[in-house]
Short mmCIF file of C-alpha atoms in Angstrom, two decimals:
data_model
loop_
_atom_site.label_atom_id
_atom_site.label_comp_id
_atom_site.label_asym_id
_atom_site.label_seq_id
_atom_site.Cartn_x
_atom_site.Cartn_y
_atom_site.Cartn_z
CA MET M 189 39.78 -8.80 -11.02
CA ARG M 190 36.47 -8.75 -11.94
CA ILE M 191 35.37 -11.41 -13.72
CA GLN M 192 34.20 -10.62 -17.72
CA VAL M 193 30.83 -11.81 -19.21
CA GLU M 194 30.42 -12.06 -22.71
CA THR M 195 27.23 -11.47 -23.40
CA ALA M 196 24.07 -9.20 -21.70
CA ALA M 197 20.99 -10.30 -20.63
CA GLU M 198 18.80 -10.33 -23.29
CA THR M 199 15.98 -9.97 -20.74
CA VAL M 200 15.50 -10.19 -17.49
CA ALA M 201 14.60 -13.98 -17.22
CA ASP M 202 18.08 -14.36 -19.34
CA PHE M 203 19.84 -12.83 -16.43
CA TYR M 204 18.68 -14.96 -13.61
CA LYS M 205 18.67 -18.61 -15.58
CA ASN M 206 20.67 -21.01 -13.42
CA GLY M 207 20.74 -18.55 -10.67
CA GLU M 208 23.03 -19.44 -7.76
CA ILE M 209 21.56 -16.83 -5.62
CA LEU M 210 23.12 -15.49 -2.34
CA LEU M 211 20.49 -13.79 -0.08
CA THR M 212 21.15 -11.98 3.47
CA GLY M 213 18.12 -10.36 5.04
CA GLY M 214 16.18 -13.21 3.69
CA THR M 215 13.77 -13.78 7.03
CA GLY M 216 13.22 -10.00 6.91
CA PHE M 217 10.60 -7.46 5.45
CA MET M 218 12.21 -7.45 1.84
CA GLY M 219 13.96 -10.40 2.10
CA LYS M 220 10.69 -12.61 1.95
CA LEU M 221 9.43 -10.71 -0.54
CA MET M 222 13.12 -11.19 -2.86
CA ILE M 223 12.52 -14.80 -2.10
CA ASP M 224 8.65 -15.12 -3.18
CA LYS M 225 9.29 -12.93 -6.41
CA ILE M 226 12.46 -15.23 -7.41
CA LEU M 227 10.43 -18.27 -6.79
CA ARG M 228 7.57 -17.68 -8.27
CA SER M 229 9.14 -15.81 -10.96
CA PHE M 230 11.96 -17.45 -12.66
CA PRO M 231 11.63 -21.40 -12.54
CA ASP M 232 15.29 -21.86 -14.01
CA ILE M 233 17.26 -20.06 -11.34
CA ASN M 234 19.34 -23.52 -9.23
CA ASN M 235 19.26 -22.37 -5.74
CA ILE M 236 18.85 -19.66 -3.53
CA TYR M 237 20.99 -19.59 -0.35
CA LEU M 238 19.65 -18.09 2.53
CA MET M 239 21.85 -17.12 5.03
CA VAL M 240 20.26 -17.08 8.44
CA ARG M 241 21.33 -16.90 12.18
CA ASN M 242 20.55 -18.03 15.64
CA LYS M 243 17.90 -15.47 17.46
CA ARG M 244 15.63 -14.83 20.23
CA GLY M 245 16.27 -18.82 21.23
CA LEU M 246 15.58 -20.36 17.16
CA THR M 247 17.68 -22.42 15.79
CA PRO M 248 18.31 -21.18 11.87
CA GLU M 249 15.95 -24.26 10.15
CA GLU M 250 13.28 -22.79 13.22
CA ARG M 251 13.30 -19.52 11.86
CA VAL M 252 12.84 -20.52 7.98
CA GLU M 253 10.60 -23.31 8.85
CA LYS M 254 8.30 -20.49 10.49
CA ILE M 255 8.49 -17.34 7.80
CA PHE M 256 7.46 -20.52 5.40
CA LYS M 257 4.11 -20.35 7.47
CA THR M 258 3.48 -16.99 6.82
CA ALA M 259 0.43 -15.37 4.95
CA ILE M 260 2.93 -13.98 2.57
CA PHE M 261 4.27 -17.21 1.35
CA ASP M 262 0.67 -18.84 0.26
CA PRO M 263 1.13 -17.98 -2.98
CA LEU M 264 4.53 -19.57 -3.31
CA ASN M 265 3.12 -22.45 -2.00
CA ARG M 266 0.49 -23.33 -4.08
CA GLU M 267 1.84 -22.19 -7.43
CA VAL M 268 5.22 -23.93 -6.77
CA PRO M 269 4.78 -26.42 -3.90
CA ASP M 270 7.91 -27.81 -4.24
CA PHE M 271 9.86 -24.68 -3.81
CA ARG M 272 11.47 -25.65 -0.56
CA SER M 273 14.22 -28.06 -2.89
CA LYS M 274 15.47 -24.69 -3.94
CA ILE M 275 16.63 -22.92 -0.65
CA LYS M 276 19.48 -23.79 0.90
CA LEU M 277 19.78 -23.15 5.02
CA ILE M 278 23.37 -21.45 5.41
CA PRO M 279 24.10 -20.83 9.28
CA ALA M 280 25.70 -17.75 9.38
CA ASP M 281 25.93 -14.48 11.44
CA ILE M 282 27.10 -11.51 8.98
CA GLU M 283 28.23 -9.66 12.40
CA SER M 284 30.93 -12.24 13.37
CA GLU M 285 34.59 -13.09 11.74
CA ASN M 286 34.39 -15.17 8.24
CA LEU M 287 30.81 -14.26 8.79
CA GLY M 288 30.06 -17.21 10.91
CA LEU M 289 30.37 -19.78 7.90
CA SER M 290 32.16 -23.00 8.29
CA PRO M 291 34.44 -24.41 5.26
CA GLU M 292 32.22 -26.46 4.20
CA ASN M 293 29.70 -24.12 3.46
CA LYS M 294 31.74 -21.52 2.39
CA LYS M 295 33.58 -24.07 0.16
CA LEU M 296 29.99 -24.42 -1.15
CA LEU M 297 29.22 -20.71 -1.44
CA LEU M 298 32.72 -19.83 -3.14
CA SER M 299 32.03 -22.46 -5.87
CA LYS M 300 28.32 -22.01 -6.64
CA VAL M 301 26.87 -17.89 -6.07
CA ASN M 302 26.76 -16.11 -9.01
CA ILE M 303 24.21 -13.19 -7.75
CA VAL M 304 24.68 -11.97 -4.09
CA PHE M 305 21.45 -10.07 -2.67
CA HIS M 306 22.87 -8.07 0.51
CA CYS M 307 19.42 -7.11 2.00
CA ALA M 308 20.33 -7.95 5.65
CA ALA M 309 20.71 -4.49 8.06
CA SER M 310 19.73 -3.26 11.09
CA VAL M 311 16.97 -0.33 10.40
CA ARG M 312 16.51 1.12 13.90
CA PHE M 313 17.15 4.77 13.63
CA ASP M 314 18.08 4.71 17.59
CA GLU M 315 20.37 2.04 16.98
CA GLU M 316 23.76 1.86 19.51
CA LEU M 317 26.48 3.02 17.36
CA GLN M 318 28.78 -0.35 17.78
CA ILE M 319 25.66 -2.14 17.06
CA GLY M 320 24.88 -0.55 14.18
CA VAL M 321 27.75 -0.26 12.91
CA LYS M 322 28.82 -4.13 13.37
CA THR M 323 25.51 -4.98 11.39
CA ASN M 324 24.97 -2.58 8.78
CA LEU M 325 28.97 -1.63 7.92
CA TYR M 326 31.01 -4.43 8.87
CA ALA M 327 28.85 -6.84 7.23
CA THR M 328 29.01 -5.28 4.18
CA SER M 329 32.51 -5.58 3.98
CA GLN M 330 32.69 -9.20 5.33
CA MET M 331 29.92 -10.26 2.59
CA LEU M 332 31.69 -7.85 0.17
CA ASN M 333 34.79 -10.35 0.58
CA LEU M 334 32.88 -13.18 0.18
CA ALA M 335 31.37 -12.00 -3.47
CA LYS M 336 35.31 -11.07 -4.31
CA GLN M 337 36.23 -14.77 -3.55
CA CYS M 338 33.36 -16.11 -5.82
CA PRO M 339 35.00 -17.32 -9.37
CA HIS M 340 31.38 -16.37 -10.98
CA LEU M 341 30.45 -13.89 -9.75
CA LYS M 342 27.99 -11.30 -11.85
CA MET M 343 26.33 -8.95 -9.35
CA PHE M 344 26.89 -7.83 -5.88
CA ILE M 345 23.35 -6.34 -4.81
CA TYR M 346 23.77 -3.56 -1.65
CA VAL M 347 20.51 -2.41 -0.54
CA SER M 348 20.99 0.99 1.16
CA THR M 349 18.16 3.83 1.33
CA ALA M 350 17.84 6.91 -0.44
CA PHE M 351 18.09 8.84 2.70
CA SER M 352 21.74 7.77 3.52
CA HIS M 353 23.30 10.89 2.53
CA PHE M 354 20.16 13.00 3.63
CA LYS M 355 21.70 15.09 6.44
CA MET M 356 24.49 16.52 3.93
CA ARG M 357 22.04 17.38 0.74
CA THR M 358 18.20 17.69 0.16
CA ASN M 359 18.86 16.86 -3.33
CA VAL M 360 19.90 13.39 -4.51
CA GLU M 361 21.24 11.97 -7.24
CA GLU M 362 21.41 8.40 -8.61
CA LYS M 363 25.86 9.13 -7.77
CA LEU M 364 28.19 8.37 -5.00
CA TYR M 365 28.65 11.23 -2.39
CA LYS M 366 31.49 11.18 0.03
CA PRO M 367 30.44 10.75 3.48
CA ASP M 368 31.35 13.05 6.51
CA SER M 369 33.20 10.16 8.15
CA SER M 370 34.56 7.65 6.42
CA TYR M 371 34.29 3.90 6.17
CA ARG M 372 37.87 3.26 7.49
CA GLU M 373 37.52 5.94 10.66
CA LEU M 374 33.62 4.33 11.63
CA ILE M 375 35.00 0.80 11.42
CA GLN M 376 37.51 1.61 14.20
CA VAL M 377 34.74 2.12 16.66
CA LEU M 378 34.25 -1.70 17.15
CA LYS M 379 37.68 -1.71 18.55
CA LEU M 380 36.78 0.22 21.88
CA SER M 381 34.83 -0.72 24.84
CA PRO M 382 31.30 0.23 25.65
CA ASN M 383 32.51 2.39 28.68
CA ASP M 384 35.28 3.98 26.78
CA PRO M 385 35.07 7.82 27.01
CA GLU M 386 36.41 8.06 22.91
CA LEU M 387 33.61 6.35 21.86
CA LYS M 388 31.20 8.77 24.11
CA GLN M 389 32.82 11.61 22.33
CA LEU M 390 32.42 9.68 19.18
CA LYS M 391 28.88 9.56 19.56
CA LYS M 392 28.29 12.97 20.13
CA LYS M 393 30.26 13.83 16.73
CA TYR M 394 28.54 11.08 14.50
CA SER M 395 25.11 12.30 16.28
CA LYS M 396 25.90 15.65 14.96
CA GLU M 397 26.74 14.93 11.37
CA ASN M 398 23.94 12.59 10.99
CA ALA M 399 20.60 12.43 12.04
CA ASN M 400 20.43 8.76 13.29
CA THR M 401 22.78 5.52 13.06
CA TYR M 402 21.10 3.68 10.32
CA CYS M 403 21.71 6.83 7.77
CA LEU M 404 25.38 6.88 8.75
CA THR M 405 26.31 3.39 8.50
CA LYS M 406 24.54 3.32 5.07
CA ALA M 407 26.82 6.47 3.80
CA ALA M 408 29.54 4.77 5.09
CA SER M 409 28.55 0.99 3.44
CA GLU M 410 28.19 2.98 -0.11
CA GLU M 411 31.93 4.27 0.54
CA LEU M 412 33.13 1.10 1.31
CA LEU M 413 31.68 -0.57 -2.03
CA SER M 414 32.52 2.45 -4.48
CA GLU M 415 36.19 1.80 -3.14
CA GLU M 416 37.07 -2.06 -1.91
CA GLY M 417 34.50 -3.10 -4.98
CA ARG M 418 36.28 -0.86 -7.01
CA SER M 419 36.84 -3.54 -9.83
CA TYR M 420 33.80 -5.86 -9.23
CA PRO M 421 30.08 -5.95 -10.90
CA VAL M 422 29.03 -3.94 -7.83
CA CYS M 423 25.41 -1.62 -7.86
CA ILE M 424 23.47 0.23 -4.96
CA PHE M 425 19.51 0.32 -4.82
CA ARG M 426 18.55 2.95 -2.96
CA PRO M 427 14.54 2.36 -1.95
CA SER M 428 12.89 5.32 0.53
CA ILE M 429 10.44 4.52 3.13
CA VAL M 430 9.62 1.27 2.32
CA ILE M 431 5.85 -0.19 3.12
CA SER M 432 2.99 -2.73 2.98
CA THR M 433 2.73 -4.48 -0.25
CA ALA M 434 0.29 -3.06 -3.05
CA LYS M 435 -1.02 -6.79 -4.61
CA ASP M 436 1.82 -8.75 -4.73
CA PRO M 437 1.66 -11.70 -3.80
CA ILE M 438 -0.94 -10.42 -1.39
CA PRO M 439 -2.47 -6.71 -0.95
CA GLY M 440 -1.44 -4.84 2.18
CA TRP M 441 0.97 -7.33 3.77
CA ILE M 442 3.45 -5.95 6.37
CA ASP M 443 5.24 -7.72 9.35
CA ASN M 444 6.58 -4.74 11.11
CA LEU M 445 5.40 -1.58 12.96
CA TYR M 446 8.87 0.91 11.42
CA GLY M 447 7.64 4.15 10.08
CA PRO M 448 4.51 5.54 9.23
CA THR M 449 3.01 2.37 9.40
CA GLY M 450 3.78 2.00 13.80
CA LEU M 451 1.84 5.68 13.81
CA VAL M 452 -1.36 4.72 11.71
CA THR M 453 -1.37 1.20 13.48
CA GLY M 454 -1.61 3.54 16.73
CA VAL M 455 -3.90 5.72 15.22
CA GLN M 456 -6.31 2.97 14.40
CA ALA M 457 -6.11 1.75 18.18
CA GLY M 458 -7.29 4.71 19.16
CA VAL M 459 -3.64 5.01 21.00
CA VAL M 460 -2.06 8.00 19.18
CA ARG M 461 -3.81 11.43 18.77
CA SER M 462 -0.77 13.81 18.12
CA ILE M 463 1.90 13.56 15.88
CA TYR M 464 4.99 15.47 14.51
CA CYS M 465 5.04 16.31 11.54
CA ASP M 466 4.89 18.91 8.77
CA PRO M 467 1.74 17.89 6.68
CA ASP M 468 2.88 19.47 3.74
CA VAL M 469 5.99 17.80 3.53
CA ILE M 470 6.29 14.80 0.59
CA ALA M 471 5.77 11.52 2.13
CA ASP M 472 8.12 9.52 -0.16
CA MET M 473 7.22 6.11 0.36
CA VAL M 474 7.12 3.33 -1.46
CA PRO M 475 5.09 -0.39 -1.60
CA VAL M 476 7.29 -3.28 -0.80
CA ASP M 477 6.92 -5.64 -3.98
CA LEU M 478 7.16 -2.78 -6.22
CA ALA M 479 10.73 -2.54 -4.56
CA VAL M 480 11.46 -5.50 -4.93
CA ASN M 481 10.39 -5.75 -8.63
CA ALA M 482 12.62 -2.76 -9.33
CA LEU M 483 15.42 -4.85 -7.33
CA VAL M 484 15.15 -7.46 -9.30
CA CYS M 485 14.81 -5.76 -12.90
CA CYS M 486 17.99 -3.22 -11.60
CA THR M 487 20.10 -5.62 -11.29
CA ARG M 488 20.55 -7.21 -14.44
CA ASP M 489 20.01 -3.33 -15.87
CA ALA M 490 23.06 -2.73 -13.78
CA TYR M 491 24.77 -6.19 -15.03
CA ASN M 492 24.46 -5.06 -18.94
CA ARG M 493 25.56 -1.22 -17.45
CA ILE M 494 29.00 -2.91 -16.35
CA GLN M 495 29.41 -5.18 -19.37
CA GLN M 496 29.70 -2.15 -21.30
CA ASP M 497 31.62 -0.21 -19.00
CA PRO M 498 33.38 -2.13 -16.14
CA SER M 499 34.39 0.72 -14.40
CA THR M 500 31.04 2.09 -13.95
CA LEU M 501 29.06 1.08 -10.27
CA PRO M 502 25.37 1.63 -11.14
CA ILE M 503 23.05 3.14 -8.10
CA TYR M 504 19.10 3.32 -8.42
CA ASN M 505 17.05 5.45 -6.23
CA TYR M 506 13.77 4.16 -6.09
CA VAL M 507 11.42 6.62 -4.76
CA SER M 508 8.00 8.45 -4.98
CA SER M 509 8.35 11.69 -4.57
CA LYS M 510 9.12 12.84 -8.49
CA ASP M 511 6.88 10.76 -10.51
CA ASN M 512 3.50 10.07 -7.21
CA PRO M 513 4.10 12.69 -4.25
CA ILE M 514 2.34 12.40 -1.63
CA THR M 515 2.07 14.83 1.37
CA TRP M 516 1.67 13.14 4.89
CA TYR M 517 -1.58 15.13 5.42
CA GLU M 518 -2.89 13.45 2.62
CA PHE M 519 -1.60 10.29 3.80
CA GLN M 520 -3.29 10.34 7.09
CA SER M 521 -6.64 11.69 5.02
CA LYS M 522 -6.48 8.52 3.50
CA ALA M 523 -5.67 6.61 5.98
CA PHE M 524 -8.63 8.28 8.18
CA ASP M 525 -11.18 8.04 5.08
CA HIS M 526 -10.87 4.34 5.14
CA GLY M 527 -10.18 3.32 8.84
CA VAL M 528 -13.40 4.68 10.07
CA LYS M 529 -15.25 2.84 7.33
CA ASN M 530 -13.49 -0.45 8.38
CA PRO M 531 -12.34 0.46 12.33
CA PRO M 532 -11.19 -2.15 14.30
CA SER M 533 -12.76 -4.19 17.07
CA ARG M 534 -11.01 -3.71 20.39
CA CYS M 535 -9.75 0.30 19.79
CA LEU M 536 -8.86 1.73 22.84
CA TRP M 537 -11.34 4.96 21.46
CA TYR M 538 -12.57 6.58 18.62
CA CYS M 539 -9.69 7.48 15.99
CA PHE M 540 -8.56 11.01 15.71
CA SER M 541 -4.93 12.65 15.77
CA TYR M 542 -3.77 16.01 14.80
CA MET M 543 -0.79 16.37 12.73
CA VAL M 544 1.36 19.42 14.01
CA ALA M 545 4.34 21.12 12.67
CA SER M 546 5.58 22.81 15.92
CA LYS M 547 7.52 20.92 18.26
CA THR M 548 6.16 22.55 21.21
CA LEU M 549 2.89 22.47 19.97
CA HIS M 550 3.39 18.41 19.99
CA THR M 551 4.71 18.47 23.05
CA PHE M 552 1.32 20.27 24.85
CA LEU M 553 -0.66 18.01 22.26
CA ALA M 554 1.11 14.95 23.58
CA PHE M 555 0.72 15.74 27.41
CA MET M 556 -2.56 16.14 27.18
CA LEU M 557 -3.59 13.40 24.59
CA HIS M 558 -1.26 10.82 25.52
CA TYR M 559 -0.11 10.77 29.21
CA LEU M 560 -2.41 12.23 30.82
CA PRO M 561 -5.03 9.63 29.83
CA GLY M 562 -2.33 7.43 29.64
CA TYR M 563 -1.57 8.09 33.23
CA LEU M 564 -5.44 7.55 34.81
CA PHE M 565 -5.64 4.20 32.34
CA ASP M 566 -2.44 2.63 33.47
CA MET M 567 -3.59 3.87 37.14
CA MET M 568 -6.66 1.50 36.28
CA PHE M 569 -4.32 -1.24 34.96
CA TRP M 570 -2.52 -1.50 38.41
CA ALA M 571 -4.79 -1.16 40.71
CA THR M 572 -6.12 -4.12 39.14
CA GLY M 573 -2.70 -5.66 39.52
CA GLN M 574 -1.85 -5.74 35.92
CA PRO M 575 1.30 -3.85 34.58
CA MET M 576 1.50 -0.56 32.59
CA ARG M 577 0.57 -0.62 28.70
CA LEU M 578 0.24 3.14 27.82
CA ILE M 579 2.68 5.06 29.09
CA PRO M 580 5.46 2.36 27.97
CA ILE M 581 3.56 2.59 24.53
CA TYR M 582 3.68 6.55 24.69
CA ARG M 583 7.34 6.65 25.16
CA ARG M 584 8.68 4.43 22.43
CA LEU M 585 6.26 6.85 20.45
CA ASP M 586 8.37 10.02 21.53
CA ARG M 587 11.57 8.10 20.84
CA ALA M 588 9.92 6.91 17.52
CA SER M 589 8.80 10.51 16.84
CA ASP M 590 12.39 11.95 17.48
CA ALA M 591 13.86 9.30 14.93
CA LEU M 592 11.49 10.16 11.96
CA GLU M 593 11.29 14.21 12.54
CA PRO M 594 14.38 14.28 9.77
CA PHE M 595 11.84 12.88 7.52
CA SER M 596 8.77 14.28 8.52
CA THR M 597 9.62 17.36 8.60
CA GLN M 598 12.05 17.93 5.43
CA ASN M 599 11.69 17.68 1.51
CA TRP M 600 13.80 16.00 -0.94
CA THR M 601 14.26 15.65 -4.16
CA PHE M 602 15.82 12.86 -5.66
CA ASP M 603 16.99 12.22 -9.09
CA ASN M 604 16.12 8.17 -10.26
CA GLN M 605 16.75 8.59 -14.37
CA ASN M 606 18.53 5.32 -13.76
CA VAL M 607 15.04 3.44 -12.48
CA GLN M 608 12.93 5.14 -15.50
CA ASP M 609 15.83 4.00 -18.14
CA THR M 610 15.72 0.69 -16.45
CA TRP M 611 11.46 0.42 -16.92
CA THR M 612 11.90 1.94 -20.38
CA ARG M 613 13.82 -1.05 -21.56
CA LEU M 614 11.37 -3.92 -20.37
CA SER M 615 8.68 -5.41 -22.58
CA SER M 616 5.21 -5.40 -22.15
CA GLU M 617 5.61 -8.40 -20.70
CA GLU M 618 8.41 -7.99 -18.51
CA ARG M 619 6.23 -4.89 -17.47
CA ASP M 620 3.24 -6.39 -16.71
CA LYS M 621 5.56 -9.64 -14.82
CA PHE M 622 7.66 -6.94 -12.62
CA PRO M 623 5.43 -3.84 -12.02
CA PHE M 624 7.26 -1.14 -10.69
CA ASN M 625 6.67 2.20 -12.27
CA ILE M 626 5.44 4.59 -9.57
CA ARG M 627 3.18 6.58 -11.53
CA ASP M 628 0.49 4.08 -11.86
CA LEU M 629 0.28 3.39 -8.49
CA ASP M 630 -3.42 4.76 -7.20
CA TRP M 631 -2.89 5.55 -3.82
CA ASP M 632 -6.30 5.74 -2.72
CA SER M 633 -7.06 2.14 -3.85
CA TYR M 634 -3.49 1.34 -2.22
CA MET M 635 -4.62 3.14 1.19
CA ILE M 636 -7.88 0.90 1.44
CA ASP M 637 -5.32 -2.76 1.34
CA TYR M 638 -2.91 -0.84 3.58
CA ILE M 639 -4.90 -0.05 6.40
CA ARG M 640 -7.13 -3.35 5.99
CA GLY M 641 -2.88 -4.75 6.19
CA THR M 642 -2.32 -3.33 9.03
CA MET M 643 -5.95 -4.63 11.14
CA ILE M 644 -5.06 -8.30 9.97
CA HIS M 645 -1.16 -8.32 10.35
CA HIS M 646 -0.71 -5.91 13.23
CA LEU M 647 -4.46 -5.46 15.14
CA GLN M 648 -5.14 -9.73 14.32
CA ASP M 649 -8.49 -8.37 13.42
CA SER M 650 -11.08 -10.15 11.55
CA MET M 651 -12.41 -9.05 8.02
CA GLU M 652 -15.91 -11.96 8.95
CA PRO M 653 -19.02 -9.42 8.32
CA ASP M 654 -20.34 -9.94 11.80
CA VAL M 655 -17.08 -9.25 13.33
CA ARG M 656 -17.25 -5.83 11.18
CA LYS M 657 -20.71 -4.89 12.09
CA LYS M 658 -20.13 -5.10 15.45
CA ALA M 659 -16.84 -3.50 15.24
CA LEU M 660 -18.95 -0.36 13.58
CA LYS M 661 -21.14 -0.26 16.19
CA ARG M 662 -18.78 -0.13 18.68
CA TYR M 663 -17.05 2.80 17.22
CA TYR M 664 -20.28 3.91 16.25
CA ARG M 665 -20.35 3.89 20.41
CA LEU M 666 -17.25 5.22 21.30
CA TYR M 667 -17.90 8.20 18.84
CA LEU M 668 -20.48 9.42 20.65
CA CYS M 669 -18.88 8.85 24.08
CA HIS M 670 -16.08 11.33 22.52
CA LEU M 671 -18.54 13.95 21.37
CA LEU M 672 -19.83 13.43 24.71
CA LEU M 673 -16.30 14.24 26.17
CA LYS M 674 -15.39 17.03 24.05
CA GLY M 675 -18.83 18.44 25.36
CA VAL M 676 -17.83 18.15 29.16
CA ILE M 677 -14.28 19.55 28.16
CA ILE M 678 -16.02 23.04 26.09
CA PHE M 679 -18.35 23.37 29.19
CA LEU M 680 -15.50 23.13 32.01
CA ILE M 681 -13.51 25.70 30.05
CA GLY M 682 -16.69 28.19 29.38
CA LEU M 683 -17.38 27.71 32.80
CA LEU M 684 -13.82 28.56 33.90
CA PHE M 685 -13.50 31.49 31.83
CA TRP M 686 -16.98 32.68 33.06
CA SER M 687 -15.90 32.33 36.51
CA ILE M 688 -12.71 34.25 35.99
CA PHE M 689 -14.81 36.98 33.94
CA CYS M 690 -17.51 36.97 37.02
CA LEU M 691 -14.57 37.33 39.40
CA VAL M 692 -12.86 40.43 37.28
CA LEU M 693 -16.22 42.07 37.44
CA GLY M 694 -16.85 41.70 41.19
CA SER M 695 -13.61 43.32 41.74
#
């Protein structure tokens, strides 16, 4: 049975007061921002329980220690130097039976936890079906079962995606949709062996129904929550493409190359020159700090709505296309404009790229501008005893381009009334503390920090004046080389046509 709470939370701070918060995905992109925002904003919370597993040879303790040394936590270390006293590490594996919890830790969580944020997910679009189902769907089922046993549960918040049902519709409202494949059917793939012929057939079936494993499993997880969590305080938060921070706690921070960031970084480095994308399509993206602010506030809003109507399952679409749209062409242009003013110090070539909506043209350009020079460079690497570098990058880029195709060649319309209502219910002080009104975002100003962030956090570049001065000089030389090469190519093409013309006249 759902636990009924007598009064609504008057303020966001009221909701989180004495919070015993369980967070999955705390070592991930949004999870790190959640830890930072909660600890800097709510001194009255009791604890944050981080479920962390062993990964890449690191123990949970080592992984947490590592993330707290990253730049994103510098402001938290200054403002709340004793914040670690409120971090309770829970070794766990959400893909394992019973979440891999020890009996002692499970007992602790059940006796304490009152808010659950389930942010953990595999965000790889080309993830293997069984891995995606286990990480995204089975883990959600496990987390919900744990939350249902918590006697003090106030809210279970599931972070989904605005594109969870994109294959079925281009107009997405803040409501539940029935997926083509039910969660009960989908979760059965975990019982099949990797070489089972039935699994191969299911992969073909699901690939037709959904463009990628990520959206398939997110849609199924939403259905699971609507049915299995029907009598419990559950809400779903659907952000669109989440990109680097706008301002808080530091501008331009990002720790991954997913989505457009990988392409932008590749263009900056002089490696990516052709992008398969319709330039007129709206790029629905939201800065991660604004998304986290919205998530924090929408959780309180969902709690209050459930107090009024226990049968409701609030859903929040946090998107930019409705209130502050930007096309892929505008995004690319702004990135280029700011990038050439502050180029990387170690770029391979002059920064230029073509954004094309034709897959045939993109394939041709990719061969001419990626693979042809890529093989030439890699042959030089091979001749000096070094491994190939560019061709593996371009192959990964092709896979990423295929996965991003549905998002870069099609427009959607999203309803976000619940998010807007949440914003209007905030006090002026809360709006200052948790800014997430996407209408207030200035894309031009944002892109300056976005480009700077990709350089610092991905290209490991320095912003020191001397380094910037040398980078500009080198970039100018690359630009002259680029113009010279273009001139040579145009001359050779002209010479070829002239030779053909003379040959035809001579005959």
